[in-house]
Every structure is written in structure tokens, then in C-alpha cells.
PDB file of C-alpha atoms in Angstrom:
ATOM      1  CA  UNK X  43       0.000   0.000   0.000  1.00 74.00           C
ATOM      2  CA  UNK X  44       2.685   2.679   0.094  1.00 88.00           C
ATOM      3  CA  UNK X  45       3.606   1.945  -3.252  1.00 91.00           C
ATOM      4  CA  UNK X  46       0.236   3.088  -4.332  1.00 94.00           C
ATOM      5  CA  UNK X  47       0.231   5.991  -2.200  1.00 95.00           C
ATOM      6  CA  UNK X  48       3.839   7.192  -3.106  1.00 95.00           C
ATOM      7  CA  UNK X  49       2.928   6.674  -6.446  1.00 95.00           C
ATOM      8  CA  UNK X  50      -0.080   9.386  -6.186  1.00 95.00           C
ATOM      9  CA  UNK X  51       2.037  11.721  -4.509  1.00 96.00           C
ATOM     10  CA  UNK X  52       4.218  11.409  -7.853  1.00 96.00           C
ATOM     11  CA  UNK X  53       1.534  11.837  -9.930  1.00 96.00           C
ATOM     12  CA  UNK X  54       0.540  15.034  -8.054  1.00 95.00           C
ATOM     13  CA  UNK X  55       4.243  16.079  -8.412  1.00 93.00           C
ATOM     14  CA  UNK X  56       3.974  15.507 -12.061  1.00 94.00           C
ATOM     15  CA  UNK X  57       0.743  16.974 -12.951  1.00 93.00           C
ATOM     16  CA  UNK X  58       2.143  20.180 -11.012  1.00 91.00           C
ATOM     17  CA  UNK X  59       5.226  20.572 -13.149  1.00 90.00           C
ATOM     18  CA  UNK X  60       3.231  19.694 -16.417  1.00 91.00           C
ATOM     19  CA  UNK X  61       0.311  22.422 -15.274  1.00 89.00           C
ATOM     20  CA  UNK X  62       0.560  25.572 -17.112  1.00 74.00           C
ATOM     21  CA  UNK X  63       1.727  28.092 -13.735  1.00 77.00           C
ATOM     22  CA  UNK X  64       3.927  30.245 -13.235  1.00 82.00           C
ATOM     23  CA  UNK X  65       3.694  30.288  -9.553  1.00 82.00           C
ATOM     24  CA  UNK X  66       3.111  26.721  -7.070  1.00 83.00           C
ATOM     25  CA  UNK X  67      -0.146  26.995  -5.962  1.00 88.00           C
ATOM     26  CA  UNK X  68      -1.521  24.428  -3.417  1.00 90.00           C
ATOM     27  CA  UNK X  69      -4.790  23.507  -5.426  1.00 92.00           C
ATOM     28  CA  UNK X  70      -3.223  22.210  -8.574  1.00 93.00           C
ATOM     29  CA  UNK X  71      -1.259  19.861  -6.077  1.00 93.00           C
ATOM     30  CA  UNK X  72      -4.496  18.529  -4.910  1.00 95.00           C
ATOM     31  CA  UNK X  73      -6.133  18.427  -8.042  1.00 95.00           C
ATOM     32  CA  UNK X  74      -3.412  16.224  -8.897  1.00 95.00           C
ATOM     33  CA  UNK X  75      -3.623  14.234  -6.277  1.00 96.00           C
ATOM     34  CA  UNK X  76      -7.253  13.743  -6.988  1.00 96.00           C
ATOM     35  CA  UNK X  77      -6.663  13.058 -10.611  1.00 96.00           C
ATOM     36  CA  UNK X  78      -3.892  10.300  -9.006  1.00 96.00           C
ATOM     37  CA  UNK X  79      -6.499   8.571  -7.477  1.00 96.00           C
ATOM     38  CA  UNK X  80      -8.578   8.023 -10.106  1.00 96.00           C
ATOM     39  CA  UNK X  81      -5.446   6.483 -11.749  1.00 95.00           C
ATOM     40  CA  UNK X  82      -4.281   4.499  -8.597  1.00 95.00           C
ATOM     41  CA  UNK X  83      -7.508   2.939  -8.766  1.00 95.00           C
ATOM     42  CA  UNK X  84      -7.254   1.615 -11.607  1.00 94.00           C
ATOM     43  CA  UNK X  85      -3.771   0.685 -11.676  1.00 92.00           C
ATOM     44  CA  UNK X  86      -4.560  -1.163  -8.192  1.00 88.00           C
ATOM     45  CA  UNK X  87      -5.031  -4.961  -9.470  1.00 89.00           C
ATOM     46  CA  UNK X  88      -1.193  -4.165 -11.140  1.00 90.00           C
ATOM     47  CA  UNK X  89       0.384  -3.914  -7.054  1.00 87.00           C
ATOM     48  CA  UNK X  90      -1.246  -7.369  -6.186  1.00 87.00           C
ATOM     49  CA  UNK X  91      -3.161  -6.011  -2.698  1.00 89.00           C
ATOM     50  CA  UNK X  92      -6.244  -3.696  -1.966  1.00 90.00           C
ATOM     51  CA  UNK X  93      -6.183   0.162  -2.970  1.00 94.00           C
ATOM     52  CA  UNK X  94      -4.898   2.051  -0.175  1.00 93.00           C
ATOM     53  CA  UNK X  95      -7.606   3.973   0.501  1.00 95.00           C
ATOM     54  CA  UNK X  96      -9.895   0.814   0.971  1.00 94.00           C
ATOM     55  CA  UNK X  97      -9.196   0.817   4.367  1.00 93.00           C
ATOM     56  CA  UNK X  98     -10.159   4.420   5.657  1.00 95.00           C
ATOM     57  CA  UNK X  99     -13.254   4.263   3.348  1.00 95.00           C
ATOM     58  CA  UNK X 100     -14.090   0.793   5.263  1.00 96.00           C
ATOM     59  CA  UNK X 101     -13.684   3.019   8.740  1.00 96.00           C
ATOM     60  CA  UNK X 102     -15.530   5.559   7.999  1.00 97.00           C
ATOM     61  CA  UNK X 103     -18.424   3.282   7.088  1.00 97.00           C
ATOM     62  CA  UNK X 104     -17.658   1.651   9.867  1.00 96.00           C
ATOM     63  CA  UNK X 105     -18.254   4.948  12.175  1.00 96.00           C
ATOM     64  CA  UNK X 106     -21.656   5.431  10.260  1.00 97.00           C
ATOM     65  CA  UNK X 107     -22.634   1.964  11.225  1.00 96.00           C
ATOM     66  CA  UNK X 108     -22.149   2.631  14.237  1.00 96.00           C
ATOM     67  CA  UNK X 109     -23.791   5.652  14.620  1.00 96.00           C
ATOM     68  CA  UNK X 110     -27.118   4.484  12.699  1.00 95.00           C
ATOM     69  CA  UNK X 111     -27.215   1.404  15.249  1.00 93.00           C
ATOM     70  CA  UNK X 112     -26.590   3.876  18.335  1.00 93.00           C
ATOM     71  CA  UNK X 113     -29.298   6.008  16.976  1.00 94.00           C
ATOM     72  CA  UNK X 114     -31.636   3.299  16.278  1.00 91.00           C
ATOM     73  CA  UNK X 115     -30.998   1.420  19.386  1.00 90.00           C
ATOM     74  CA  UNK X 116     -31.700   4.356  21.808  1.00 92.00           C
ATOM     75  CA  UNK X 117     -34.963   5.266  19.848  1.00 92.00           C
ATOM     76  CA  UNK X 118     -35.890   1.614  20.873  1.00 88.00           C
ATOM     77  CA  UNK X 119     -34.687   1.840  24.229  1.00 88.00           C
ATOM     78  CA  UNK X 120     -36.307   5.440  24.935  1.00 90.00           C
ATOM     79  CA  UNK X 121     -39.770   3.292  23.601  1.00 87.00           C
ATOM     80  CA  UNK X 122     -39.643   0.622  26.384  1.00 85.00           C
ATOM     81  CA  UNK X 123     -38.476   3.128  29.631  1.00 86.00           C
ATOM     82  CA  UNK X 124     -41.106   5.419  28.661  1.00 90.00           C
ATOM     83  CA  UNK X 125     -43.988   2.657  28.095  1.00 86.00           C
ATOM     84  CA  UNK X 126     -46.179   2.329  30.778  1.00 87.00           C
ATOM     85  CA  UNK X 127     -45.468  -1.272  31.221  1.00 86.00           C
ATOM     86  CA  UNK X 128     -42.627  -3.037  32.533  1.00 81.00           C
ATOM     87  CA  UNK X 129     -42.665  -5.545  29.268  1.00 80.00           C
ATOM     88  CA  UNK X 130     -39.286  -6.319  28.319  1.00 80.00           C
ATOM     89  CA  UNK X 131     -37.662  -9.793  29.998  1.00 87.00           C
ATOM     90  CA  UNK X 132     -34.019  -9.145  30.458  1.00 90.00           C
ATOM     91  CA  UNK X 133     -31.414 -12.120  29.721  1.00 91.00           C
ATOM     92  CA  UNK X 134     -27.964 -13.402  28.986  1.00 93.00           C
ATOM     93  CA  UNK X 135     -27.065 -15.583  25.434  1.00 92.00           C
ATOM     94  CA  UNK X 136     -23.678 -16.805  24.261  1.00 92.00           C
ATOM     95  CA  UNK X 137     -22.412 -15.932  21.248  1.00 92.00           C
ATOM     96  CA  UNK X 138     -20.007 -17.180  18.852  1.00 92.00           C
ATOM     97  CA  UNK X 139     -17.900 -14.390  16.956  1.00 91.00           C
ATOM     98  CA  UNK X 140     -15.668 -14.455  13.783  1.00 90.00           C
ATOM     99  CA  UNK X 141     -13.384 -12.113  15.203  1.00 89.00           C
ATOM    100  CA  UNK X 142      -9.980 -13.626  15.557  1.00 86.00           C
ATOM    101  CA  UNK X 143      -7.459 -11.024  17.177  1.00 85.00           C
ATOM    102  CA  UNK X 144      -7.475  -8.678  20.552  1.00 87.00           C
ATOM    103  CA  UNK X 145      -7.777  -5.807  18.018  1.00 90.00           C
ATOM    104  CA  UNK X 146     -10.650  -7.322  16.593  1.00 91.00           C
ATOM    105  CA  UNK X 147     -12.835  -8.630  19.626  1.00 91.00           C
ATOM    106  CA  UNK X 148     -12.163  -5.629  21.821  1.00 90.00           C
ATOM    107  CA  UNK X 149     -13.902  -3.479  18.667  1.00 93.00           C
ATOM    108  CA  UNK X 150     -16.659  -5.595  18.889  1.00 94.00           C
ATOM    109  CA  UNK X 151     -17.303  -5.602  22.337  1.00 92.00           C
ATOM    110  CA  UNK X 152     -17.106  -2.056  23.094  1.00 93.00           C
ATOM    111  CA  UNK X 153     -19.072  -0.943  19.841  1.00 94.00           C
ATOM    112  CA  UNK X 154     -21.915  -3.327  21.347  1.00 92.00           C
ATOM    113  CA  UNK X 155     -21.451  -2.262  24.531  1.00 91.00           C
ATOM    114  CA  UNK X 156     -21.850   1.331  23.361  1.00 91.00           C
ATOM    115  CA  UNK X 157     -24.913   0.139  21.745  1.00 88.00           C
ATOM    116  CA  UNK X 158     -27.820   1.219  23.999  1.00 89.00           C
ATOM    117  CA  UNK X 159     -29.500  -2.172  25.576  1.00 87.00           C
ATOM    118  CA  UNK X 160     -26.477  -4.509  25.049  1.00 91.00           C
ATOM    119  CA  UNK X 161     -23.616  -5.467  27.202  1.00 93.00           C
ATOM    120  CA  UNK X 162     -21.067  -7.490  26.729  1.00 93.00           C
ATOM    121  CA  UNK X 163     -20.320  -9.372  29.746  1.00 93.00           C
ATOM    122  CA  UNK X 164     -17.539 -11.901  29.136  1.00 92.00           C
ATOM    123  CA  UNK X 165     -15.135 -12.110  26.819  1.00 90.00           C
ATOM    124  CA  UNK X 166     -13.668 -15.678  26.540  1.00 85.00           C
ATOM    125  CA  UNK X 167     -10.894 -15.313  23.823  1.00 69.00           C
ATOM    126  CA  UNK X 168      -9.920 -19.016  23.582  1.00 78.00           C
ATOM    127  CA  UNK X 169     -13.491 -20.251  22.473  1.00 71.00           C
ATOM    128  CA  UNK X 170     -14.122 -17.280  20.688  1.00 82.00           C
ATOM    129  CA  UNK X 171     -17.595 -16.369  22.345  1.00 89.00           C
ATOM    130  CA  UNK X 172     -19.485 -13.355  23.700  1.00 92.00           C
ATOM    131  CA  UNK X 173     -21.576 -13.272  26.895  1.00 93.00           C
ATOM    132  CA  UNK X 174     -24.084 -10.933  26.116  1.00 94.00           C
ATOM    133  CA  UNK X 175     -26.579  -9.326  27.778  1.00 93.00           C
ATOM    134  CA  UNK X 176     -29.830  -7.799  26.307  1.00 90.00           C
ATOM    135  CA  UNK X 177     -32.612  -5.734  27.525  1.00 89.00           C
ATOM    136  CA  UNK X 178     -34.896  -7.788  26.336  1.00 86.00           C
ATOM    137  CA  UNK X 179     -33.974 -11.405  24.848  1.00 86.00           C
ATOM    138  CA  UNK X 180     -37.489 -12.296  23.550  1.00 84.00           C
ATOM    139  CA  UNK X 181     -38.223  -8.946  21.215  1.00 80.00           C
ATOM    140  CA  UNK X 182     -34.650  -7.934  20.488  1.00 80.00           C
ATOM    141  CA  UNK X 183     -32.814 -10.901  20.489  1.00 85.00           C
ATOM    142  CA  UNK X 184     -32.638 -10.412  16.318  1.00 87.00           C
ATOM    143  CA  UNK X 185     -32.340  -7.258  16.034  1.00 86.00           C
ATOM    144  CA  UNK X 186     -29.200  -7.627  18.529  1.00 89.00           C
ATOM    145  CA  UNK X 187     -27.704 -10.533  16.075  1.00 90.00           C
ATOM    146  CA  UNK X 188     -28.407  -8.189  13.149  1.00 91.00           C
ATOM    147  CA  UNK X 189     -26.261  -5.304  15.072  1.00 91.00           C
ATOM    148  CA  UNK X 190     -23.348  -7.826  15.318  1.00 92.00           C
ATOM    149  CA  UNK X 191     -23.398  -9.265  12.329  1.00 94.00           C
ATOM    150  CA  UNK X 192     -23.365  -5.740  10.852  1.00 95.00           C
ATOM    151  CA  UNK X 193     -20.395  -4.798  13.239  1.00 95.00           C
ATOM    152  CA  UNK X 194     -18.266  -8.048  12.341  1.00 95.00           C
ATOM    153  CA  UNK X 195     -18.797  -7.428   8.897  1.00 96.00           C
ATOM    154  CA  UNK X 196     -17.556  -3.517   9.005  1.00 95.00           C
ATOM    155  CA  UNK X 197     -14.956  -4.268  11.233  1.00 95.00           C
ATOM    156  CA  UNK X 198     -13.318  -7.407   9.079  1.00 94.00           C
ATOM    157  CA  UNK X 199     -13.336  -4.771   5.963  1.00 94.00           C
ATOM    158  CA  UNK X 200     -11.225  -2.533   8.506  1.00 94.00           C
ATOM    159  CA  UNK X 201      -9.171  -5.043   9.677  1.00 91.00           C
ATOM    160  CA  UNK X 202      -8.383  -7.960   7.064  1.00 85.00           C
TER     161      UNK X 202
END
């Protein structure tokens, strides 16, 4: 990846000294850098890996995942504290994550532990499984899997 990256920064170089100025200005640098993406893209498949800027795209979706499930979440939580009735039925379920890494699992649990109405409770790294607990198990249960299956899938384009 910083092949492909030093390799833009040429092209930026380049398309500055081939741009028609008699003074540098910053602007036609980044216009060339812009026009060296395009071409980096492209030319990716040639350097054998991912383009380089596949990974902060992949964390910046990440952060808006996160931020439509917090969003989401806390609308649903807000629902059941201000309801009436005491509804919900609390529990604990084990599951089993594709995360392999610290790096990984610690993203996992703390972005569904900053989830509103999830907890995770127990980490155990050498069976690879989450203790987690839910606000309420029988309605949410689903839409809790759906959240992690979300997260593991942003965070392996982050991290793999």
C-alpha cells in the first residue's frame, strides 16, 4: 500500500510541473492528487493487494454503522423506559464471533457495549464467544444478532 500511495504523490508532483503556472499553488497539487487517485484505482489490481484507501473508506463506514445502530438502538430503548409497562424480559445468550485477534474482539465488544441495551459481559478469547446481555432477549434478540453481524462485517473490511 505505500507503493500506491507514493505513487499518487508522484503523480501530483507531475501533474504540477506539467500544469501551465507560473507560480506553485496548493490547489493544482491537490487536483493532482485527486486526478492520481482516479489512476491508482485503476492501476490497483497491477500492485497485487487492496487500494490504499480501501481501508479508511471501510472506517468511515464503519463509524456510520455505528452511529445508525446507536441512533436506532436508543430510539428503541427510549420506547420501552417510557412505556407504561414493565414488558421487556431481560437475559444473557452466548455468542459465537468471527473475530480472531485482541484488536478485533475488543472493537466488537465495546461498539456493542456502546450500543444502547447490550452489554457485553464476558469475553472468553480461547473459544471465541461473547456473553451478552440484552434488555430484552425475547423482542430484540434479532435485532441484537443483526447489530453484530453488521459490526463483524464492518470491522473485518477494517481489519483484514
Amino acid at each position: 500500500m505505500p507503493a500506491q500511495f507514493f505513487l499518487n504523490v508522484f503523480i501530483a508532483i507531475l501533474w504540477v510541473f506539467i500544469s501551465d503556472e507560473y507560480e506553485l499553488q496548493f490547489t493544482t497539487f491537490v487536483f493532482g492528487y485527486i486526478v492520481g487517485i482516479g489512476i491508482v484505482f485503476l492501476m490497483h489490481r497491477l500492485f497485487g493487494e487492496r487500494f490504499y484507501l480501501a481501508r479508511p473508506w471501510a472506517l468511515f463506514k464503519l463509524i456510520l454503522i455505528f452511529i445508525r445502530e446507536t441512533f436506532s438502538s436508543s430510539i428503541w430503548v427510549l420506547k420501552h423506559i417510557l412505556s407504561p409497562k414493565v414488558t421487556y424480559k431481560p437475559g444473557i445468550f452466548k455468542y459465537e464471533t468471527q473475530m480472531r485477534g485482541e484488536w478485533e474482539i475488543t472493537a466488537i465488544s465495546l461498539l456493542l457495549t456502546l450500543t444502547p441495551g447490550s452489554v457485553v459481559m464476558e469475553v472468553a478469547p480461547e473459544e471465541d464467544y461473547l456473553y451478552i446481555h440484552g434488555m430484552d432477549l425475547e423482542e430484540s434478540k434479532e435485532m441484537l444478532l443483526k447489530s453484530l453481524y453488521t459490526f463483524e462485517k464492518a470491522i473485518m473490511e477494517v481489519t483484514r
